[in-house]
Short mmCIF file of N, CA and C in Angstrom, two decimals:
data_model
loop_
_atom_site.label_atom_id
_atom_site.label_comp_id
_atom_site.label_asym_id
_atom_site.label_seq_id
_atom_site.Cartn_x
_atom_site.Cartn_y
_atom_site.Cartn_z
N MET G 13 69.15 136.87 -63.54
CA MET G 13 69.98 137.91 -62.93
C MET G 13 71.21 137.25 -62.31
N THR G 14 72.39 137.83 -62.54
CA THR G 14 73.61 137.25 -61.99
C THR G 14 74.01 137.97 -60.71
N ASP G 15 74.85 137.32 -59.95
CA ASP G 15 75.35 137.92 -58.72
C ASP G 15 76.69 138.61 -58.93
N ALA G 16 77.14 138.67 -60.17
CA ALA G 16 78.43 139.32 -60.46
C ALA G 16 78.32 140.81 -60.15
N PRO G 17 79.35 141.37 -59.50
CA PRO G 17 79.30 142.79 -59.17
C PRO G 17 79.38 143.66 -60.42
N SER G 18 78.69 144.75 -60.40
CA SER G 18 78.73 145.72 -61.49
C SER G 18 80.08 146.43 -61.45
N THR G 19 80.59 146.79 -62.61
CA THR G 19 81.86 147.52 -62.63
C THR G 19 81.71 148.87 -61.95
N HIS G 20 80.52 149.45 -61.98
CA HIS G 20 80.31 150.74 -61.32
C HIS G 20 80.46 150.61 -59.81
N SER G 21 80.03 149.49 -59.24
CA SER G 21 80.12 149.32 -57.80
C SER G 21 81.55 149.04 -57.37
N GLU G 22 82.44 148.74 -58.30
CA GLU G 22 83.82 148.43 -57.97
C GLU G 22 84.71 149.67 -58.01
N ILE G 23 84.15 150.82 -58.30
CA ILE G 23 84.95 152.03 -58.35
C ILE G 23 85.20 152.51 -56.93
N THR G 24 86.47 152.65 -56.59
CA THR G 24 86.85 153.18 -55.29
C THR G 24 86.74 154.70 -55.33
N HIS G 25 86.28 155.29 -54.24
CA HIS G 25 86.10 156.73 -54.19
C HIS G 25 86.74 157.28 -52.92
N ILE G 26 87.49 158.37 -53.07
CA ILE G 26 88.03 159.09 -51.92
C ILE G 26 87.57 160.53 -52.03
N ASP G 27 86.88 161.00 -51.01
CA ASP G 27 86.46 162.40 -50.92
C ASP G 27 87.45 163.09 -49.99
N VAL G 28 88.42 163.79 -50.56
CA VAL G 28 89.47 164.39 -49.74
C VAL G 28 88.97 165.57 -48.92
N ARG G 29 87.79 166.05 -49.21
CA ARG G 29 87.24 167.17 -48.45
C ARG G 29 87.03 166.82 -46.98
N VAL G 30 86.89 165.53 -46.68
CA VAL G 30 86.63 165.11 -45.30
C VAL G 30 87.91 164.63 -44.60
N LEU G 31 89.05 164.71 -45.28
CA LEU G 31 90.31 164.25 -44.71
C LEU G 31 91.18 165.44 -44.32
N PRO G 32 91.96 165.29 -43.24
CA PRO G 32 92.95 166.34 -42.94
C PRO G 32 93.95 166.41 -44.07
N PRO G 33 94.45 167.61 -44.40
CA PRO G 33 95.36 167.76 -45.54
C PRO G 33 96.56 166.81 -45.52
N PHE G 34 97.15 166.54 -44.37
CA PHE G 34 98.34 165.68 -44.32
C PHE G 34 98.03 164.22 -44.62
N GLU G 35 96.76 163.82 -44.62
CA GLU G 35 96.39 162.44 -44.92
C GLU G 35 95.99 162.22 -46.37
N ARG G 36 95.76 163.29 -47.10
CA ARG G 36 95.16 163.18 -48.43
C ARG G 36 96.04 162.42 -49.42
N HIS G 37 97.23 162.91 -49.72
CA HIS G 37 98.08 162.25 -50.72
C HIS G 37 98.51 160.86 -50.28
N PRO G 38 98.90 160.66 -49.01
CA PRO G 38 99.25 159.29 -48.60
C PRO G 38 98.10 158.30 -48.77
N GLN G 39 96.88 158.72 -48.47
CA GLN G 39 95.75 157.82 -48.64
C GLN G 39 95.49 157.54 -50.12
N ILE G 40 95.59 158.56 -50.95
CA ILE G 40 95.37 158.39 -52.39
C ILE G 40 96.43 157.45 -52.97
N PHE G 41 97.70 157.69 -52.66
CA PHE G 41 98.75 156.85 -53.22
C PHE G 41 98.69 155.43 -52.67
N GLY G 42 98.32 155.28 -51.41
CA GLY G 42 98.15 153.94 -50.85
C GLY G 42 97.07 153.18 -51.58
N THR G 43 95.98 153.86 -51.91
CA THR G 43 94.88 153.23 -52.65
C THR G 43 95.31 152.92 -54.09
N LEU G 44 96.01 153.84 -54.72
CA LEU G 44 96.45 153.62 -56.10
C LEU G 44 97.36 152.40 -56.22
N HIS G 45 98.20 152.18 -55.23
CA HIS G 45 99.11 151.03 -55.26
C HIS G 45 98.36 149.71 -55.17
N THR G 46 97.12 149.72 -54.65
CA THR G 46 96.35 148.49 -54.51
C THR G 46 95.45 148.22 -55.72
N LEU G 47 95.32 149.19 -56.62
CA LEU G 47 94.43 149.02 -57.78
C LEU G 47 95.02 148.03 -58.79
N ALA G 48 94.20 147.13 -59.24
CA ALA G 48 94.59 146.21 -60.32
C ALA G 48 94.46 146.95 -61.65
N PRO G 49 95.20 146.51 -62.68
CA PRO G 49 95.06 147.14 -64.00
C PRO G 49 93.60 147.18 -64.45
N GLY G 50 93.19 148.34 -64.95
CA GLY G 50 91.82 148.53 -65.41
C GLY G 50 90.88 149.05 -64.35
N LYS G 51 91.29 149.02 -63.09
CA LYS G 51 90.43 149.50 -62.00
C LYS G 51 90.56 151.00 -61.88
N VAL G 52 89.56 151.60 -61.24
CA VAL G 52 89.40 153.06 -61.24
C VAL G 52 89.31 153.60 -59.82
N LEU G 53 89.88 154.78 -59.62
CA LEU G 53 89.73 155.54 -58.38
C LEU G 53 89.12 156.89 -58.73
N HIS G 54 88.04 157.24 -58.05
CA HIS G 54 87.45 158.58 -58.18
C HIS G 54 87.88 159.40 -56.97
N ILE G 55 88.28 160.63 -57.24
CA ILE G 55 88.65 161.56 -56.17
C ILE G 55 87.77 162.79 -56.29
N THR G 56 87.24 163.21 -55.15
CA THR G 56 86.46 164.45 -55.07
C THR G 56 87.22 165.42 -54.19
N SER G 57 87.38 166.65 -54.67
CA SER G 57 88.17 167.66 -53.96
C SER G 57 87.46 169.01 -54.00
N ASP G 58 87.85 169.88 -53.07
CA ASP G 58 87.30 171.24 -53.06
C ASP G 58 88.27 172.22 -53.71
N HIS G 59 89.33 171.70 -54.32
CA HIS G 59 90.30 172.55 -55.01
C HIS G 59 90.87 171.81 -56.22
N GLU G 60 91.47 172.54 -57.10
CA GLU G 60 92.09 171.98 -58.31
C GLU G 60 93.17 170.98 -57.88
N PRO G 61 93.07 169.71 -58.30
CA PRO G 61 94.03 168.70 -57.86
C PRO G 61 95.27 168.58 -58.74
N ARG G 62 95.63 169.63 -59.44
CA ARG G 62 96.78 169.58 -60.33
C ARG G 62 98.08 169.16 -59.62
N PRO G 63 98.37 169.62 -58.38
CA PRO G 63 99.59 169.14 -57.72
C PRO G 63 99.61 167.61 -57.55
N LEU G 64 98.46 167.02 -57.29
CA LEU G 64 98.37 165.57 -57.20
C LEU G 64 98.68 164.93 -58.55
N GLN G 65 98.17 165.52 -59.62
CA GLN G 65 98.43 164.99 -60.95
C GLN G 65 99.93 165.03 -61.26
N TYR G 66 100.59 166.14 -60.95
CA TYR G 66 102.03 166.24 -61.19
C TYR G 66 102.79 165.21 -60.35
N GLN G 67 102.39 165.05 -59.09
CA GLN G 67 103.06 164.09 -58.22
C GLN G 67 102.88 162.67 -58.76
N LEU G 68 101.68 162.35 -59.22
CA LEU G 68 101.40 161.03 -59.78
C LEU G 68 102.24 160.78 -61.03
N GLU G 69 102.29 161.76 -61.92
CA GLU G 69 103.04 161.61 -63.17
C GLU G 69 104.54 161.49 -62.91
N THR G 70 105.03 162.12 -61.86
CA THR G 70 106.45 162.06 -61.52
C THR G 70 106.80 160.76 -60.83
N ALA G 71 105.97 160.35 -59.87
CA ALA G 71 106.27 159.15 -59.07
C ALA G 71 105.98 157.86 -59.83
N LEU G 72 104.92 157.86 -60.64
CA LEU G 72 104.49 156.64 -61.32
C LEU G 72 104.18 156.92 -62.79
N PRO G 73 105.16 157.37 -63.55
CA PRO G 73 104.88 157.75 -64.95
C PRO G 73 104.36 156.58 -65.77
N GLY G 74 103.30 156.84 -66.52
CA GLY G 74 102.75 155.85 -67.43
C GLY G 74 101.93 154.75 -66.77
N LYS G 75 101.72 154.84 -65.47
CA LYS G 75 100.99 153.78 -64.75
C LYS G 75 99.49 154.06 -64.64
N PHE G 76 99.09 155.33 -64.79
CA PHE G 76 97.70 155.72 -64.58
C PHE G 76 97.27 156.73 -65.62
N SER G 77 95.98 156.70 -65.94
CA SER G 77 95.40 157.78 -66.76
C SER G 77 94.64 158.70 -65.82
N TRP G 78 94.44 159.93 -66.24
CA TRP G 78 93.82 160.98 -65.43
C TRP G 78 92.76 161.65 -66.27
N GLU G 79 91.53 161.69 -65.77
CA GLU G 79 90.44 162.34 -66.51
C GLU G 79 89.59 163.16 -65.55
N TYR G 80 89.37 164.42 -65.90
CA TYR G 80 88.48 165.25 -65.09
C TYR G 80 87.04 164.87 -65.37
N LEU G 81 86.26 164.68 -64.32
CA LEU G 81 84.83 164.45 -64.44
C LEU G 81 84.06 165.74 -64.15
N GLU G 82 84.66 166.60 -63.34
CA GLU G 82 84.07 167.90 -62.99
C GLU G 82 85.22 168.83 -62.64
N GLN G 83 85.17 170.08 -63.14
CA GLN G 83 86.27 171.01 -62.94
C GLN G 83 85.82 172.31 -62.31
N GLY G 84 85.41 172.24 -61.04
CA GLY G 84 85.12 173.42 -60.24
C GLY G 84 83.97 174.26 -60.75
N PRO G 85 83.79 175.41 -60.19
CA PRO G 85 84.74 176.09 -59.31
C PRO G 85 84.70 175.63 -57.84
N GLU G 86 83.68 174.90 -57.43
CA GLU G 86 83.59 174.50 -56.03
C GLU G 86 83.95 173.04 -55.79
N VAL G 87 83.72 172.19 -56.78
CA VAL G 87 84.02 170.77 -56.65
C VAL G 87 84.78 170.30 -57.88
N TRP G 88 85.84 169.55 -57.64
CA TRP G 88 86.59 168.90 -58.71
C TRP G 88 86.46 167.40 -58.50
N ARG G 89 86.20 166.69 -59.57
CA ARG G 89 86.13 165.23 -59.52
C ARG G 89 87.04 164.68 -60.62
N VAL G 90 87.84 163.70 -60.24
CA VAL G 90 88.83 163.13 -61.14
C VAL G 90 88.67 161.62 -61.15
N GLU G 91 88.85 161.04 -62.34
CA GLU G 91 88.88 159.58 -62.46
C GLU G 91 90.31 159.19 -62.84
N ILE G 92 90.91 158.34 -61.99
CA ILE G 92 92.25 157.84 -62.23
C ILE G 92 92.13 156.34 -62.49
N THR G 93 92.63 155.89 -63.63
CA THR G 93 92.54 154.48 -64.01
C THR G 93 93.92 153.86 -64.02
N ARG G 94 94.04 152.69 -63.40
CA ARG G 94 95.31 151.96 -63.40
C ARG G 94 95.50 151.33 -64.77
N LEU G 95 96.62 151.65 -65.40
CA LEU G 95 96.96 151.08 -66.69
C LEU G 95 97.77 149.81 -66.48
N ASP G 96 97.83 148.97 -67.47
CA ASP G 96 98.63 147.75 -67.39
C ASP G 96 100.03 148.10 -67.84
N ALA G 97 100.83 148.64 -66.92
CA ALA G 97 102.15 149.15 -67.30
C ALA G 97 103.25 148.62 -66.38
N GLY G 98 103.18 147.37 -65.99
CA GLY G 98 104.24 146.81 -65.15
C GLY G 98 104.06 147.16 -63.69
N CYS G 99 105.07 146.88 -62.90
CA CYS G 99 104.99 147.12 -61.45
C CYS G 99 105.23 148.59 -61.13
N ASP G 100 104.92 149.01 -59.87
CA ASP G 100 105.17 150.39 -59.48
C ASP G 100 106.30 150.48 -58.46
N CYS G 101 107.13 149.48 -58.39
CA CYS G 101 108.28 149.57 -57.50
C CYS G 101 109.38 150.37 -58.20
N CYS G 102 110.51 150.48 -57.56
CA CYS G 102 111.60 151.28 -58.12
C CYS G 102 112.58 150.45 -58.95
N CYS G 103 112.23 149.21 -59.29
CA CYS G 103 113.17 148.33 -59.99
C CYS G 103 113.36 148.71 -61.46
N GLY G 104 112.48 149.53 -62.00
CA GLY G 104 112.60 149.93 -63.38
C GLY G 104 111.95 148.97 -64.36
N SER G 105 111.31 147.91 -63.86
CA SER G 105 110.66 146.94 -64.73
C SER G 105 109.37 147.53 -65.31
N HIS G 106 109.16 147.32 -66.58
CA HIS G 106 107.92 147.83 -67.21
C HIS G 106 107.24 146.68 -67.82
#
C-alpha cells in the first residue's frame, strides 16, 4: 500500500449553501485561481449556478471546464476542472 494521496481526496469542495451570498463568488474564484492544471473544484448550491458559469466563462475563457453532477431541483452540484490553458492574469498570454 502506498502513501500517495488518492485523486478523489484532492478534490476541493465548496458548499455555498453555508456561505453568505456576498462571499460565494469571491471564495469560488479565489479557490479557482489556486488550482493547478487538471485539479478539480466541486461546488454544491441550492440554486442553479448558471450566473457563476457565465461569470467564469467571461472572466477566464478557456481556462476551466464545467460539468453538472446534479441538476436540482433542490441541490445542484458542479465539477469545475482547471485546464492547462496558460496563466489567468490579464496579460493575454495563453
